[in-house]
PDB file of C-alpha atoms in Angstrom:
ATOM      1  CA  MET A  25      -5.670 -69.936  35.798  1.00 47.00           C
ATOM      2  CA  SER A  26      -3.500 -69.158  32.601  1.00 68.00           C
ATOM      3  CA  ASN A  27      -4.051 -70.314  29.176  1.00 89.00           C
ATOM      4  CA  ARG A  28      -0.915 -71.016  27.898  1.00 93.00           C
ATOM      5  CA  SER A  29       0.400 -74.366  26.913  1.00 96.00           C
ATOM      6  CA  ILE A  30       4.307 -75.507  26.510  1.00 97.00           C
ATOM      7  CA  ILE A  31       5.072 -76.771  23.000  1.00 97.00           C
ATOM      8  CA  ASN A  32       8.099 -79.374  23.049  1.00 96.00           C
ATOM      9  CA  THR A  33       9.501 -81.628  20.026  1.00 97.00           C
ATOM     10  CA  ARG A  34      12.362 -83.800  20.190  1.00 96.00           C
ATOM     11  CA  GLN A  35      12.559 -83.066  16.096  1.00 97.00           C
ATOM     12  CA  ALA A  36      13.750 -79.589  17.099  1.00 97.00           C
ATOM     13  CA  PRO A  37      16.757 -78.924  19.660  1.00 96.00           C
ATOM     14  CA  ALA A  38      16.223 -78.693  22.870  1.00 94.00           C
ATOM     15  CA  ALA A  39      16.196 -75.367  25.001  1.00 92.00           C
ATOM     16  CA  ILE A  40      19.460 -74.864  25.925  1.00 84.00           C
ATOM     17  CA  GLY A  41      18.288 -72.143  28.693  1.00 89.00           C
ATOM     18  CA  THR A  42      15.402 -70.434  30.442  1.00 95.00           C
ATOM     19  CA  TYR A  43      12.667 -70.350  27.658  1.00 96.00           C
ATOM     20  CA  SER A  44      10.441 -72.688  25.972  1.00 96.00           C
ATOM     21  CA  GLN A  45      10.588 -74.069  22.115  1.00 98.00           C
ATOM     22  CA  ALA A  46       7.163 -72.496  21.694  1.00 98.00           C
ATOM     23  CA  VAL A  47       4.352 -70.979  24.075  1.00 98.00           C
ATOM     24  CA  LYS A  48       0.991 -71.138  22.837  1.00 97.00           C
ATOM     25  CA  THR A  49      -1.838 -69.071  24.137  1.00 96.00           C
ATOM     26  CA  GLY A  50      -5.357 -69.160  22.785  1.00 95.00           C
ATOM     27  CA  ASN A  51      -4.342 -69.812  18.944  1.00 96.00           C
ATOM     28  CA  THR A  52      -1.678 -67.931  18.833  1.00 98.00           C
ATOM     29  CA  VAL A  53       1.779 -69.577  19.205  1.00 98.00           C
ATOM     30  CA  TYR A  54       5.541 -67.886  19.777  1.00 98.00           C
ATOM     31  CA  ILE A  55       8.203 -69.856  18.512  1.00 98.00           C
ATOM     32  CA  SER A  56      11.333 -69.151  20.057  1.00 98.00           C
ATOM     33  CA  GLY A  57      14.845 -68.033  18.150  1.00 98.00           C
ATOM     34  CA  GLN A  58      16.095 -71.277  16.460  1.00 98.00           C
ATOM     35  CA  ILE A  59      19.753 -71.401  15.626  1.00 98.00           C
ATOM     36  CA  PRO A  60      21.277 -73.875  13.433  1.00 98.00           C
ATOM     37  CA  LEU A  61      21.425 -76.893  16.023  1.00 97.00           C
ATOM     38  CA  ASP A  62      20.623 -80.351  15.000  1.00 97.00           C
ATOM     39  CA  PRO A  63      18.459 -81.683  16.821  1.00 97.00           C
ATOM     40  CA  ALA A  64      19.492 -85.441  17.447  1.00 95.00           C
ATOM     41  CA  SER A  65      23.251 -84.542  18.358  1.00 95.00           C
ATOM     42  CA  MET A  66      22.858 -80.872  19.819  1.00 95.00           C
ATOM     43  CA  GLU A  67      25.557 -79.996  17.623  1.00 96.00           C
ATOM     44  CA  MET A  68      25.641 -76.706  15.191  1.00 97.00           C
ATOM     45  CA  VAL A  69      25.515 -77.092  11.557  1.00 96.00           C
ATOM     46  CA  THR A  70      28.470 -74.935  10.389  1.00 94.00           C
ATOM     47  CA  GLU A  71      29.427 -76.532   6.556  1.00 96.00           C
ATOM     48  CA  SER A  72      27.374 -73.714   4.969  1.00 97.00           C
ATOM     49  CA  PHE A  73      25.519 -70.092   5.831  1.00 98.00           C
ATOM     50  CA  GLU A  74      22.866 -72.242   3.161  1.00 98.00           C
ATOM     51  CA  ALA A  75      23.024 -75.107   5.376  1.00 98.00           C
ATOM     52  CA  GLN A  76      22.602 -73.314   8.725  1.00 98.00           C
ATOM     53  CA  ALA A  77      19.103 -71.475   7.073  1.00 98.00           C
ATOM     54  CA  VAL A  78      17.813 -75.092   6.303  1.00 98.00           C
ATOM     55  CA  ARG A  79      18.466 -75.888   9.613  1.00 98.00           C
ATOM     56  CA  VAL A  80      16.751 -72.927  11.299  1.00 98.00           C
ATOM     57  CA  PHE A  81      13.392 -73.221   9.082  1.00 98.00           C
ATOM     58  CA  GLU A  82      13.831 -77.133   9.847  1.00 98.00           C
ATOM     59  CA  ASN A  83      13.749 -76.432  13.518  1.00 98.00           C
ATOM     60  CA  LEU A  84      11.073 -73.619  13.048  1.00 98.00           C
ATOM     61  CA  LYS A  85       8.731 -76.020  11.049  1.00 98.00           C
ATOM     62  CA  ALA A  86       8.884 -78.927  13.923  1.00 98.00           C
ATOM     63  CA  ILE A  87       7.677 -76.818  16.494  1.00 98.00           C
ATOM     64  CA  ALA A  88       4.879 -74.923  14.365  1.00 98.00           C
ATOM     65  CA  GLU A  89       4.061 -78.741  13.644  1.00 98.00           C
ATOM     66  CA  GLU A  90       3.804 -79.546  17.075  1.00 98.00           C
ATOM     67  CA  ALA A  91       1.939 -76.621  17.956  1.00 97.00           C
ATOM     68  CA  GLY A  92      -1.007 -78.135  15.278  1.00 97.00           C
ATOM     69  CA  GLY A  93       0.002 -75.804  12.661  1.00 97.00           C
ATOM     70  CA  SER A  94       2.556 -75.383  10.236  1.00 97.00           C
ATOM     71  CA  LEU A  95       4.975 -72.409   8.652  1.00 98.00           C
ATOM     72  CA  ALA A  96       2.279 -71.307   6.164  1.00 97.00           C
ATOM     73  CA  GLU A  97       0.362 -69.932   9.753  1.00 98.00           C
ATOM     74  CA  CYS A  98       3.655 -68.030  10.837  1.00 98.00           C
ATOM     75  CA  VAL A  99       2.434 -64.249  10.792  1.00 98.00           C
ATOM     76  CA  LYS A 100       5.606 -62.577  11.692  1.00 98.00           C
ATOM     77  CA  LEU A 101       9.575 -63.706  11.579  1.00 98.00           C
ATOM     78  CA  THR A 102      12.603 -62.256  13.036  1.00 98.00           C
ATOM     79  CA  ILE A 103      15.468 -62.861  11.421  1.00 98.00           C
ATOM     80  CA  LEU A 104      19.172 -62.343  13.193  1.00 98.00           C
ATOM     81  CA  LEU A 105      22.183 -62.241  10.917  1.00 98.00           C
ATOM     82  CA  SER A 106      25.948 -62.191  11.880  1.00 97.00           C
ATOM     83  CA  ASP A 107      26.107 -60.142   8.543  1.00 97.00           C
ATOM     84  CA  MET A 108      23.518 -58.751   6.045  1.00 97.00           C
ATOM     85  CA  GLY A 109      25.210 -59.944   3.435  1.00 97.00           C
ATOM     86  CA  HIS A 110      23.783 -63.061   4.010  1.00 97.00           C
ATOM     87  CA  PHE A 111      20.368 -61.593   3.378  1.00 96.00           C
ATOM     88  CA  ALA A 112      19.945 -62.629  -0.337  1.00 97.00           C
ATOM     89  CA  GLN A 113      20.499 -66.633   0.979  1.00 97.00           C
ATOM     90  CA  VAL A 114      17.989 -66.028   3.465  1.00 97.00           C
ATOM     91  CA  ASN A 115      15.376 -64.879   1.303  1.00 96.00           C
ATOM     92  CA  GLU A 116      16.410 -67.624  -1.208  1.00 97.00           C
ATOM     93  CA  VAL A 117      15.931 -70.692   1.569  1.00 98.00           C
ATOM     94  CA  MET A 118      12.827 -68.592   3.132  1.00 98.00           C
ATOM     95  CA  ALA A 119      11.211 -69.449  -0.732  1.00 97.00           C
ATOM     96  CA  ARG A 120      11.515 -72.840   0.398  1.00 97.00           C
ATOM     97  CA  TYR A 121       9.444 -73.047   3.196  1.00 98.00           C
ATOM     98  CA  PHE A 122       6.608 -69.836   2.569  1.00 98.00           C
ATOM     99  CA  SER A 123       4.685 -69.002  -0.010  1.00 96.00           C
ATOM    100  CA  GLU A 124       2.639 -65.783  -0.364  1.00 95.00           C
ATOM    101  CA  PRO A 125       1.102 -64.534   1.196  1.00 95.00           C
ATOM    102  CA  TYR A 126       4.600 -64.145   3.384  1.00 97.00           C
ATOM    103  CA  PRO A 127       4.641 -63.318   7.037  1.00 98.00           C
ATOM    104  CA  ALA A 128       5.583 -59.961   8.014  1.00 98.00           C
ATOM    105  CA  ARG A 129       9.032 -60.146   8.912  1.00 98.00           C
ATOM    106  CA  ALA A 130      12.118 -57.891  10.490  1.00 98.00           C
ATOM    107  CA  ALA A 131      15.855 -58.505   9.685  1.00 97.00           C
ATOM    108  CA  PHE A 132      18.766 -57.296  11.616  1.00 97.00           C
ATOM    109  CA  ALA A 133      22.552 -57.869  11.470  1.00 97.00           C
ATOM    110  CA  VAL A 134      23.741 -58.515  15.067  1.00 97.00           C
ATOM    111  CA  LYS A 135      26.715 -58.536  17.037  1.00 97.00           C
ATOM    112  CA  ALA A 136      26.800 -61.998  17.781  1.00 96.00           C
ATOM    113  CA  LEU A 137      24.770 -64.970  17.993  1.00 96.00           C
ATOM    114  CA  PRO A 138      24.521 -68.129  20.422  1.00 94.00           C
ATOM    115  CA  LYS A 139      27.307 -70.282  19.602  1.00 94.00           C
ATOM    116  CA  ALA A 140      28.581 -68.455  17.114  1.00 96.00           C
ATOM    117  CA  ALA A 141      25.359 -68.838  14.832  1.00 97.00           C
ATOM    118  CA  ASP A 142      25.255 -66.933  11.234  1.00 98.00           C
ATOM    119  CA  ILE A 143      21.610 -67.239  11.597  1.00 98.00           C
ATOM    120  CA  GLU A 144      18.872 -67.056  14.701  1.00 98.00           C
ATOM    121  CA  VAL A 145      15.104 -66.885  13.272  1.00 98.00           C
ATOM    122  CA  ASP A 146      11.825 -66.631  16.049  1.00 98.00           C
ATOM    123  CA  ALA A 147       8.341 -66.820  14.412  1.00 98.00           C
ATOM    124  CA  VAL A 148       4.814 -66.064  15.736  1.00 98.00           C
ATOM    125  CA  MET A 149       2.179 -68.425  14.412  1.00 98.00           C
ATOM    126  CA  VAL A 150      -1.826 -68.071  14.188  1.00 98.00           C
ATOM    127  CA  LEU A 151      -3.503 -71.086  14.276  1.00 97.00           C
ATOM    128  CA  LYS A 152      -6.455 -71.751  12.262  1.00 89.00           C
ATOM    129  CA  GLY A 153      -9.628 -71.210  14.305  1.00 71.00           C
TER     130      GLY A 153
END
């Protein structure tokens, strides 16, 4: 018998493939990569890189909250970028959503992201006992 449950919220974009928004097993929540899709319209946010990053972190926040936690409980983030030139702005936007102690993090520049997004972020969250 599996102890995993699927997390789903309308406050974040619906899954557009063979994945779930997040999967909770025990007190660990694995949040799927979020791109800058507006959950209401399912349209990409495109006006600026900053707007894309904000939308991504808002999506992550909504899923974390639906799972019973918050971004403060994220222990690991993976950030995928279309261009490492966006890295400084990612740090600036992250500072609005996270405070010390910060989660562990990896950041990569990749050739392409779904729907031509400039950023995708996934997270691992460990809920408090």
